[in-house]
Tab-separated table of C-alpha atoms and ligand atoms in Angstrom:
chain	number	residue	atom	x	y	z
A	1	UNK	CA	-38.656	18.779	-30.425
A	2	UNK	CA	-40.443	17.692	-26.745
A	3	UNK	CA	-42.864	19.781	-25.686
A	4	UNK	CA	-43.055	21.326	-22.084
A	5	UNK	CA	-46.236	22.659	-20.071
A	6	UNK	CA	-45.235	25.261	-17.805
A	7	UNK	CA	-47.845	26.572	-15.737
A	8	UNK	CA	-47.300	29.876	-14.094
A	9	UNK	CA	-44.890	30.379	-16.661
A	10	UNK	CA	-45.150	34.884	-16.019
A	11	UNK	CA	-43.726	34.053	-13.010
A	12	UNK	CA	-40.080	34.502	-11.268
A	13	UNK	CA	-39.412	30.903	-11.220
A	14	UNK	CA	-41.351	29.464	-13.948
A	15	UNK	CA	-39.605	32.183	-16.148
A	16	UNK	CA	-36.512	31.048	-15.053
A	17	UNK	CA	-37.373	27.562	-15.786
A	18	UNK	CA	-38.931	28.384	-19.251
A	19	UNK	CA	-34.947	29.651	-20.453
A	20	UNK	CA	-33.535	26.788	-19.082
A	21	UNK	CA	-36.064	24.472	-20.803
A	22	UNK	CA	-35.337	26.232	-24.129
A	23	UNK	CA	-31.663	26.461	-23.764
A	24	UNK	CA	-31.905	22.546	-23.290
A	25	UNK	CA	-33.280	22.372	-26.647
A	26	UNK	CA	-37.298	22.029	-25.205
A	27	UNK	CA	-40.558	24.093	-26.972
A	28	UNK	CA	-42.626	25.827	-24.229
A	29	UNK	CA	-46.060	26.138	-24.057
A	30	UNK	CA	-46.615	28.448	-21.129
A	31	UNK	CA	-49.979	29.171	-19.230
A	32	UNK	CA	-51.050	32.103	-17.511
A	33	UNK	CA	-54.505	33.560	-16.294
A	34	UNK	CA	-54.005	35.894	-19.343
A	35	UNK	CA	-52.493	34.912	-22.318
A	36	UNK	CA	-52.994	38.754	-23.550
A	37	UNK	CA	-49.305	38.696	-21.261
A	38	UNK	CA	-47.851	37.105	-24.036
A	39	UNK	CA	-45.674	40.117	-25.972
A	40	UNK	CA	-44.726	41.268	-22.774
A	41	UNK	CA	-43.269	37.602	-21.165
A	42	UNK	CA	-41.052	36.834	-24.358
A	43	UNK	CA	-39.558	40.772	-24.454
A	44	UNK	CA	-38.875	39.695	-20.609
A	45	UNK	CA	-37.878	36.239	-21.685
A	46	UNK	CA	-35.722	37.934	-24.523
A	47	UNK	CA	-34.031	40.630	-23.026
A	48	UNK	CA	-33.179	38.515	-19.958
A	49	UNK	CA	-31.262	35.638	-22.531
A	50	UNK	CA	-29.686	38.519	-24.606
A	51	UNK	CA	-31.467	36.626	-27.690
A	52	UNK	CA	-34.919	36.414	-29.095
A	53	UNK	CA	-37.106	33.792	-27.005
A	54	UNK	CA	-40.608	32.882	-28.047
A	55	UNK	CA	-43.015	30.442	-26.614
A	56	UNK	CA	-46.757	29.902	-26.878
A	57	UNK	CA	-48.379	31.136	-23.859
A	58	UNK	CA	-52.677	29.745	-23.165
A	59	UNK	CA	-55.045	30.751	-20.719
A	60	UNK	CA	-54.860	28.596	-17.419
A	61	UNK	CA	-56.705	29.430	-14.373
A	62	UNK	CA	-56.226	27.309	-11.487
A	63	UNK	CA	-59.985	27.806	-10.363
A	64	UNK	CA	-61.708	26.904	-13.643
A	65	UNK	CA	-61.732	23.406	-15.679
A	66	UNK	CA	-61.286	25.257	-18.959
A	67	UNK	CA	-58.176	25.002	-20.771
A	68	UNK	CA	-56.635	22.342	-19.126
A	69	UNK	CA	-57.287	18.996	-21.310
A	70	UNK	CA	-56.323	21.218	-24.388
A	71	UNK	CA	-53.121	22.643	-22.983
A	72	UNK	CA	-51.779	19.236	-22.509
A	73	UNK	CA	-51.903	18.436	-26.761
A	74	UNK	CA	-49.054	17.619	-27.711
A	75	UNK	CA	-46.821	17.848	-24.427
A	76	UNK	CA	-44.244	15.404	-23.341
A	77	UNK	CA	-43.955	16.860	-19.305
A	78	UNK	CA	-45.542	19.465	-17.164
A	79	UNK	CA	-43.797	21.988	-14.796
A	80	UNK	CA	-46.541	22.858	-12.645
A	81	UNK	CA	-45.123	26.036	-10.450
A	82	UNK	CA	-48.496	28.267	-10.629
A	83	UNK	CA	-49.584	28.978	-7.268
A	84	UNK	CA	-50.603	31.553	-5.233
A	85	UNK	CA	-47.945	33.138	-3.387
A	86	UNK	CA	-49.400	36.614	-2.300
A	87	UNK	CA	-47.054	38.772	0.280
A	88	UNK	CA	-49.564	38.925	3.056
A	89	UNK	CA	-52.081	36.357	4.315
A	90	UNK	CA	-55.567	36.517	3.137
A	91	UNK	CA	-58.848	36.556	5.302
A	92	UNK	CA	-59.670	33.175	4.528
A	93	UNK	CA	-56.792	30.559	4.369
A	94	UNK	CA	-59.306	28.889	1.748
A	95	UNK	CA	-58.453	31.863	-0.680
A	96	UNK	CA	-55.147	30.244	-0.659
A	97	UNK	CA	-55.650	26.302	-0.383
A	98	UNK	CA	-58.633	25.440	-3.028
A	99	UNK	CA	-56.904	27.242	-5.923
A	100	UNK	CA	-53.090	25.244	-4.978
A	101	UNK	CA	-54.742	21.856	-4.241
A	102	UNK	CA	-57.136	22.087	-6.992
A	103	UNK	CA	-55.217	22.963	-9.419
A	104	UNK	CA	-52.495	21.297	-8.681
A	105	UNK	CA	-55.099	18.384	-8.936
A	106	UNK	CA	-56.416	19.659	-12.618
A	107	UNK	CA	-52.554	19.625	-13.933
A	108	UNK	CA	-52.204	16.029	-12.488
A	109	UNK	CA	-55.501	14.954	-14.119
A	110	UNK	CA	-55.290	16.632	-17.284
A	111	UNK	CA	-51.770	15.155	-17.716
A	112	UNK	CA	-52.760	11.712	-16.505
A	113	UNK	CA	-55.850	11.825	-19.253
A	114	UNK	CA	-53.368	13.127	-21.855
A	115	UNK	CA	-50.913	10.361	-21.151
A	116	UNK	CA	-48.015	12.002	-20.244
A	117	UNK	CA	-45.189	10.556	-18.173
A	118	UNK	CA	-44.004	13.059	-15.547
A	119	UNK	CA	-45.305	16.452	-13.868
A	120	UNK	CA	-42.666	18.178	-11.629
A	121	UNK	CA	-44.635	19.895	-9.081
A	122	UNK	CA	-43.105	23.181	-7.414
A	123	UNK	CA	-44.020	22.735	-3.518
A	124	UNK	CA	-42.250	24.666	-0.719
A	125	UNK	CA	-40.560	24.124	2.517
A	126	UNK	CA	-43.778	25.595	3.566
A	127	UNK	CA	-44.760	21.709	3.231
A	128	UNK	CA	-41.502	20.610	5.181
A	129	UNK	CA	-41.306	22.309	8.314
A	130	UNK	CA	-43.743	24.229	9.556
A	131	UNK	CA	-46.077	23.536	13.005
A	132	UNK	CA	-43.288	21.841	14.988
A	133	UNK	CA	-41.816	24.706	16.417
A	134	UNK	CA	-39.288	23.899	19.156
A	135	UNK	CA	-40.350	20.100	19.002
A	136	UNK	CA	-38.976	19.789	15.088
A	137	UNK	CA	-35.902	17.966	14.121
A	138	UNK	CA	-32.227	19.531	13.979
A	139	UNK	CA	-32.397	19.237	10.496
A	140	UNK	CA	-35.491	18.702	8.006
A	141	UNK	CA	-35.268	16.934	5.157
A	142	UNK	CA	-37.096	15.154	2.643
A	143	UNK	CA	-39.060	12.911	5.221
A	144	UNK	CA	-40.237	15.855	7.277
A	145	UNK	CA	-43.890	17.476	6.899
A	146	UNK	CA	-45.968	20.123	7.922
A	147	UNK	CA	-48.207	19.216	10.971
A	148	UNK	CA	-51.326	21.040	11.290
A	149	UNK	CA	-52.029	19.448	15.072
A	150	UNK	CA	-48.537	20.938	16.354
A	151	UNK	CA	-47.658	23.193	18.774
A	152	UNK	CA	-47.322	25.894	16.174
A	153	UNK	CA	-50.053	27.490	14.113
A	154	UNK	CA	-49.450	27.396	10.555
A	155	UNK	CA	-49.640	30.491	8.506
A	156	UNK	CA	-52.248	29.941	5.209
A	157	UNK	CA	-49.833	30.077	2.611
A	158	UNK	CA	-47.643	26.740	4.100
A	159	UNK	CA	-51.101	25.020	4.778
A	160	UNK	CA	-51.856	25.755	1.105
A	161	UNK	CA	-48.490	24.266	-0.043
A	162	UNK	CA	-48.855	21.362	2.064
A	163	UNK	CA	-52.333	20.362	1.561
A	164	UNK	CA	-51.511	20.596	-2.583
A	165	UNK	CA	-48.542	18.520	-2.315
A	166	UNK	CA	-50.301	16.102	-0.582
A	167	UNK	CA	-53.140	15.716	-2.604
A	168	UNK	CA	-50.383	15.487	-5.453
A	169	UNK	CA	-48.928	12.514	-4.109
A	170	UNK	CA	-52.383	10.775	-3.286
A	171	UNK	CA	-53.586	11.522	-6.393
A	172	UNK	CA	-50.514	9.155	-7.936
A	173	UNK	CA	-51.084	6.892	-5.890
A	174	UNK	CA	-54.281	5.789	-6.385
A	175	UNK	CA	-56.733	7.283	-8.999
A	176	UNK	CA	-53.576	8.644	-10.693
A	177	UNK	CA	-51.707	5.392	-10.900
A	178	UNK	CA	-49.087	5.566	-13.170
A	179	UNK	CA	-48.606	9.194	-13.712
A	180	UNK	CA	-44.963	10.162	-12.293
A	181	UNK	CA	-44.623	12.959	-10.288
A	182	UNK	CA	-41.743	15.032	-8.622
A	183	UNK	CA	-41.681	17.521	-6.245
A	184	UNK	CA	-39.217	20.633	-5.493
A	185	UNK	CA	-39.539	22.137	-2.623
A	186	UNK	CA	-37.333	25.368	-2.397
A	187	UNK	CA	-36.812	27.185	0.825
A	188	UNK	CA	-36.728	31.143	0.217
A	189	UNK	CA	-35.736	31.771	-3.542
A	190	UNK	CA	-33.889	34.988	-4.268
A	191	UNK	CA	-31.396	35.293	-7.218
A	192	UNK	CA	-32.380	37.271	-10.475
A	193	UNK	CA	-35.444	39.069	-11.306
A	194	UNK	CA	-36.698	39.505	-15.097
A	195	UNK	CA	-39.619	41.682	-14.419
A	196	UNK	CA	-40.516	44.763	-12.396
A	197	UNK	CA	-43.657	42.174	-11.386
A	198	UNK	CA	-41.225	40.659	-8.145
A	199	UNK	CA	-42.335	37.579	-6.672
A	200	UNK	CA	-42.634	37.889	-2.639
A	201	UNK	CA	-39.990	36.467	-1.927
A	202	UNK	CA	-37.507	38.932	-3.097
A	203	UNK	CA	-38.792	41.620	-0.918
A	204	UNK	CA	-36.679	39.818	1.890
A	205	UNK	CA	-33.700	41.770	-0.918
A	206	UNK	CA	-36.030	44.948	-1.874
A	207	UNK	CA	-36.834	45.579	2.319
A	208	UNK	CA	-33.227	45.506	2.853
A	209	UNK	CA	-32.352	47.565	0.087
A	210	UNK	CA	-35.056	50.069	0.370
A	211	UNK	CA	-33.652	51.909	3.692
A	212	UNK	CA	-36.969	51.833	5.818
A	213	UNK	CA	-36.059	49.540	7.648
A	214	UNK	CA	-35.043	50.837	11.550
A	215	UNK	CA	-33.351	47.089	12.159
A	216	UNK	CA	-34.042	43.647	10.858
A	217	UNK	CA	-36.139	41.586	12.741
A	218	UNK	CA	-34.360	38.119	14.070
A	219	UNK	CA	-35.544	36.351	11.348
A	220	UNK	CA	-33.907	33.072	9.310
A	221	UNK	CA	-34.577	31.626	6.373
A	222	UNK	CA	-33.183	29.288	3.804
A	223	UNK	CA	-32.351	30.597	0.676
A	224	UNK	CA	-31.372	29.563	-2.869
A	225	UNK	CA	-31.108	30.797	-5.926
A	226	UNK	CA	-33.375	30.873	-8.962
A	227	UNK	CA	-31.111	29.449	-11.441
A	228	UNK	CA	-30.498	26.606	-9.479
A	229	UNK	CA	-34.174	25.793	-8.584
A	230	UNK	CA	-34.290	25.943	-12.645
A	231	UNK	CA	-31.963	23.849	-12.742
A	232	UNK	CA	-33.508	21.038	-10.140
A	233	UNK	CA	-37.087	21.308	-11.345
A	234	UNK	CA	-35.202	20.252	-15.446
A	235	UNK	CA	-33.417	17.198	-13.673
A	236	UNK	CA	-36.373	16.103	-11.731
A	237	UNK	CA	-38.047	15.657	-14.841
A	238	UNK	CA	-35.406	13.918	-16.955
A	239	UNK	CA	-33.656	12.011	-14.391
A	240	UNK	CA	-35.791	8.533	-13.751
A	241	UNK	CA	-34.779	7.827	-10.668
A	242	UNK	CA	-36.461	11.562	-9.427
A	243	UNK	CA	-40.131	10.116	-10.538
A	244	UNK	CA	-41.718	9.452	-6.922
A	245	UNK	CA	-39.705	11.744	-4.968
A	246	UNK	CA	-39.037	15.858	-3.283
A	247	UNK	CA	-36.097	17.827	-3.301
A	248	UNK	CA	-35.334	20.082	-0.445
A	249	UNK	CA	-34.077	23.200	-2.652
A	250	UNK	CA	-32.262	25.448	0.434
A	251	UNK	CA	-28.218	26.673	-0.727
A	252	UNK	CA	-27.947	27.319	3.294
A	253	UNK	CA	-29.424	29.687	6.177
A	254	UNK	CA	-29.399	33.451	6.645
A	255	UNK	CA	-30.583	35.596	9.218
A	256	UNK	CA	-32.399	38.648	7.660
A	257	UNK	CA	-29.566	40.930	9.854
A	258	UNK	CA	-26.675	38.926	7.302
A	259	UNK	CA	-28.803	39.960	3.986
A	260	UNK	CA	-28.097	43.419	5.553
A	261	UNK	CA	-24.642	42.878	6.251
A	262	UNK	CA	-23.944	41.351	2.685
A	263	UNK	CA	-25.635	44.085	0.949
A	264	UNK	CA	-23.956	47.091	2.812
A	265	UNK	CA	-20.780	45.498	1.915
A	266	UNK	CA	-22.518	45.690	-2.146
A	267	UNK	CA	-23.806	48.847	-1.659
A	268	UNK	CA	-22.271	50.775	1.212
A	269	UNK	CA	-23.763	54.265	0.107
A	270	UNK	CA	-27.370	52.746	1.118
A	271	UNK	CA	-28.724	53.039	4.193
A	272	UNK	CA	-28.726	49.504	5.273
A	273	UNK	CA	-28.976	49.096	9.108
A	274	UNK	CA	-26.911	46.524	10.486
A	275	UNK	CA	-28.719	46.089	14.137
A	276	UNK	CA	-31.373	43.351	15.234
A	277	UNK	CA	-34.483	44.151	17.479
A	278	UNK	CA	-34.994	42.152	20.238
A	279	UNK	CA	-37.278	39.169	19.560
A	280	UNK	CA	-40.546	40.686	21.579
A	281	UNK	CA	-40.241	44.134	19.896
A	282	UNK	CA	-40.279	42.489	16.675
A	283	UNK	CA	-43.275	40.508	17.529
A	284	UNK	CA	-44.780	43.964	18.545
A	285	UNK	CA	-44.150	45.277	15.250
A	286	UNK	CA	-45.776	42.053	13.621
A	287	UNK	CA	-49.101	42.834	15.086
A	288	UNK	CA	-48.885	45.864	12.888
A	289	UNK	CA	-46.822	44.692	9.928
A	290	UNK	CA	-49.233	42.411	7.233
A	291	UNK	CA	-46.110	40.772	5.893
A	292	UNK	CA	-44.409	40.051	9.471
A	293	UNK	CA	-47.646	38.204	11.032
A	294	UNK	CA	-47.193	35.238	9.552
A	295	UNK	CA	-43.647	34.419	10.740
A	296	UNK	CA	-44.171	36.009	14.367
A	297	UNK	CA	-44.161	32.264	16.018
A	298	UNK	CA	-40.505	31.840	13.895
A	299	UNK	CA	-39.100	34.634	14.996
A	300	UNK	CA	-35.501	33.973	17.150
A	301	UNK	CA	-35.311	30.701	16.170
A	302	UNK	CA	-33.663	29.453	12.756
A	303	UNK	CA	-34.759	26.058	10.820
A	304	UNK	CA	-32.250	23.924	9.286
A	305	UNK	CA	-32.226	22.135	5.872
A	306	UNK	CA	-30.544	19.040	4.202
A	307	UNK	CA	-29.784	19.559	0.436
A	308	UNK	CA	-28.077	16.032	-0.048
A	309	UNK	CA	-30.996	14.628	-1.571
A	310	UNK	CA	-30.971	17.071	-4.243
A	311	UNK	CA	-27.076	17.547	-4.565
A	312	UNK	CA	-26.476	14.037	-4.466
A	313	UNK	CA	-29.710	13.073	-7.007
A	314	UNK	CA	-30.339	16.084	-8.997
A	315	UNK	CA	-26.616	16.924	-9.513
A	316	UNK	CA	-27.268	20.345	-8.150
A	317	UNK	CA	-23.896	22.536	-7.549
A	318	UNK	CA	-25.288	25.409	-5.478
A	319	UNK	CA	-24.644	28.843	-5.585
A	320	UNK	CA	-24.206	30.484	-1.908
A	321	UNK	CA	-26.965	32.143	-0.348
A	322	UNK	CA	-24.649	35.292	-0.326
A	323	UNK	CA	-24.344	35.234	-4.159
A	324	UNK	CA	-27.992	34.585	-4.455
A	325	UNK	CA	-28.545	37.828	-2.337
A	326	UNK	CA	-26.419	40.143	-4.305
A	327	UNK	CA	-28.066	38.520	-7.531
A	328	UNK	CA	-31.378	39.741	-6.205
A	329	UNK	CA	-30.068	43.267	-5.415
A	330	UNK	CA	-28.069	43.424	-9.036
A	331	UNK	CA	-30.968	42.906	-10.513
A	332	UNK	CA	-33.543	44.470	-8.792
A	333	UNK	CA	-31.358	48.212	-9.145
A	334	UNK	CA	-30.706	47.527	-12.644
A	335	UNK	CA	-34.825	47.096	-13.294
A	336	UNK	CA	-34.789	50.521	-11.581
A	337	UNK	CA	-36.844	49.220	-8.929
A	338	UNK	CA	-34.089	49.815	-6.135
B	1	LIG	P1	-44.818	34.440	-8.594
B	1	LIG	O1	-45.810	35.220	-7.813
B	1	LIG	O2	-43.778	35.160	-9.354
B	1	LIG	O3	-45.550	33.420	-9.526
B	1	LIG	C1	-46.752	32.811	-9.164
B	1	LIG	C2	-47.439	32.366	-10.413
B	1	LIG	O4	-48.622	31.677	-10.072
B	1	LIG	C3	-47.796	33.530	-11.307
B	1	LIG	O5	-47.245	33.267	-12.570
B	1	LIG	C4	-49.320	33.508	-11.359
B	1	LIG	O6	-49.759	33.669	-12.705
B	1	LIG	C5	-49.645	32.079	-10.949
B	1	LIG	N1	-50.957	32.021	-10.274
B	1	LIG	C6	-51.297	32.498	-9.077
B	1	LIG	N2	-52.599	32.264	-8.850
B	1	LIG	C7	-53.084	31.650	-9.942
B	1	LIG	C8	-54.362	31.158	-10.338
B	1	LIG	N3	-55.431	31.244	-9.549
B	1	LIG	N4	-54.471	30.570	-11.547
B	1	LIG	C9	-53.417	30.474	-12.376
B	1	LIG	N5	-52.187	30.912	-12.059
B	1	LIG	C10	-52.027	31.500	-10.872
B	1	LIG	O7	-44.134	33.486	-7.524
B	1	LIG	P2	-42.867	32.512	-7.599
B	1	LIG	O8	-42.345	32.378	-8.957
B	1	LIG	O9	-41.977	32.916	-6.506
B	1	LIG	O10	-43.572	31.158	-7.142
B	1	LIG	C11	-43.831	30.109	-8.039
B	1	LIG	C12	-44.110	28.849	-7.261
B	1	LIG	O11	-43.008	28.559	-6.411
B	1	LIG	C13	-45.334	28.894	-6.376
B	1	LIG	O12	-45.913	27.597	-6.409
B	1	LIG	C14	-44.754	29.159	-4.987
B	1	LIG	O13	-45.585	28.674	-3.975
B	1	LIG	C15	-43.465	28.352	-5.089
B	1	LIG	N6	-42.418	28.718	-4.159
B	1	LIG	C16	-41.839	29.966	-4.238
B	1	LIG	C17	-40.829	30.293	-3.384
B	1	LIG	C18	-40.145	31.622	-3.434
B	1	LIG	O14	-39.379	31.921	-2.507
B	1	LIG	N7	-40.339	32.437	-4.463
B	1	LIG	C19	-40.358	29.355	-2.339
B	1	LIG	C20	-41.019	28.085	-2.367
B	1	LIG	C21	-42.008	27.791	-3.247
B	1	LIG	P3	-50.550	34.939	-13.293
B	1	LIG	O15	-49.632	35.573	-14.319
B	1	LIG	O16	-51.733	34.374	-13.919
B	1	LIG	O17	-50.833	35.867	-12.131
């Protein structure tokens, strides 16, 4: 049976990927920063695929060389998703970059010295479209990138995802010769959770949900669903013509007011609001709000994505952004978290 490294593999995606590697006949070795997690990920993993699942899970940190050469024994590809993808911005945007770009750079090394074929790399539209502001294309695709000399500032979790994805690439294509790599690069990813342990991006769902909110600030964002960013990162490693390419992952755009409007219409005894605040009282509130900062610059304006490449190349059939959102919810309520 081929052998899969998943890094990150307690997380919301990687988790997702893990059952879809296993349902496709793969063994899983997952990594973690503590492998003490294990019980707990396959009783998530299990109760999630309404059968027993049980994979291996090893100690990976993305700041230390141990591990790494030894994780790779026996392994035919790597998933590397683990990354640090906190809800608010550190102090230092350094807490953020050295631990994506270096490890990143361990998983590419340790699978280059192992011999193995192809590492899928989970990067972000963080790496696609961020520092253009009004100057960007109508629609960014697979040939767009980050610019850190723009006329936008560019929060520390998009530099981090841009600087490791393109140390990923250089790496392959010079000391790394050889080594194929693919890269998914999902716009917001909502869709089911497994764990009460949500990944950020699902409090876009939980904020709605959680009737604080006095209106939704003019906000947009691409969004797709876990299952099919499973899906895409499983294809982009079996599929040969994916080796040396991304994948935009993004089902279509929603304004945070529409994740409102399609969860009252789930849920209408929740107090969901369905107004907008003007774009300079919501940059008011950003100064104040940790998890708001970041996107102050983007608020008002909405970014566009292509998913040809991956529809077209991956095979991907997406699910709407609307089903995505009432995945999220669904599952989120029936944790007991909402
Ligand atoms: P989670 O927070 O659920 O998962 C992040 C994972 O990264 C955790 O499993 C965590 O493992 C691991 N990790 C973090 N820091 C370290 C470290 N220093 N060493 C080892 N492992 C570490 O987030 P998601 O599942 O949402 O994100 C997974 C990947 O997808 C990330 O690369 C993220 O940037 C990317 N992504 C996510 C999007 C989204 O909307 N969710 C959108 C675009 C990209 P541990 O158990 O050890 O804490």
């Amino acid at each position: 049976m081929p052998k899969v490294l998943v890094t990150g593999a307690t997380g919301f995606i990687a988790s997702h990927v893990v059952l879809e590697l296993i349902e496709r006949g793969y063994a899983v070795r997952g990594s973690a920063r503590s492998a003490d997690k294990a019980d707990a990920l396959n009783a998530i993993l299990s109760d999630y695929a309404g059968k027993p699942v049980e994979i291996e899970l090893v100690n990976l940190d993305l700041n230390r060389d141990e591990g790494w050469a030894e994780a790779m024994n026996g392994v035919d590809f790597v998933q590397h998703i683990a990354s640090p993808f906190p809800p608010t911005q550190p102090e230092s945007p350094d807490d953020l970059i050295i631990p994506a770009r270096d490890g990143a750079l361990r998983a590419l090394k340790a699978a280059e010295a192992a011999g193995i074929k192809r590492v899928v790399l989970t990067s972000s539209v963080a790496a696609v479209d961020n520092g253009w502001g009004k100057s960007g294309p109508d629609i960014y695709d697979e040939t767009s990138w980050t610019t850190m000399t723009g006329p936008e500032p560019v929060p520390a979790y998009s530099q981090s995802k841009t600087i490791a994805e393109q140390a990923a690439w250089d790496y392959v294509k010079g000391e790394g010769e050889g080594l194929e790599l693919a890269v998914i690069n999902p716009a917001a990813v909502l869709g089911p959770a497994m764990s009460e342990d949500v990944s950020t991006s699902l409090s876009l769902v939980s904020t709605a949900l959680g009737g604080t909110l006095p209106a939704f600030p003019p906000l947009a964002f691409g969004v797709v669903d876990v299952r099919d960013i499973a899906k895409a990162h499983v294809e982009a490693m079996l599929r040969p013509e994916a080796a040396g390419e991304r994948f935009i992952m993004s089902a279509g755009e929603l304004w945070f007011r529409e994740v409102g409007d399609i969860l009252r219409e789930a849920y209408p005894d929740r107090k969901i609001p369905s107004s907008e605040m003007p774009v300079w009282l919501a940059k008011l509130f950003a100064l104040f709000m940790p998890a708001l900062k970041p996107s102050a610059h983007r608020l008002g304006r909405l970014n566009r994505y292509s998913n040809q490449k991956a529809r077209e190349q991956l095979g991907i059939e997406f699910r709407s952004p609307q089903d995505a959102v009432r995945a999220s919810a669904e599952s989120l309520i029936k944790l007991g978290i909402f």
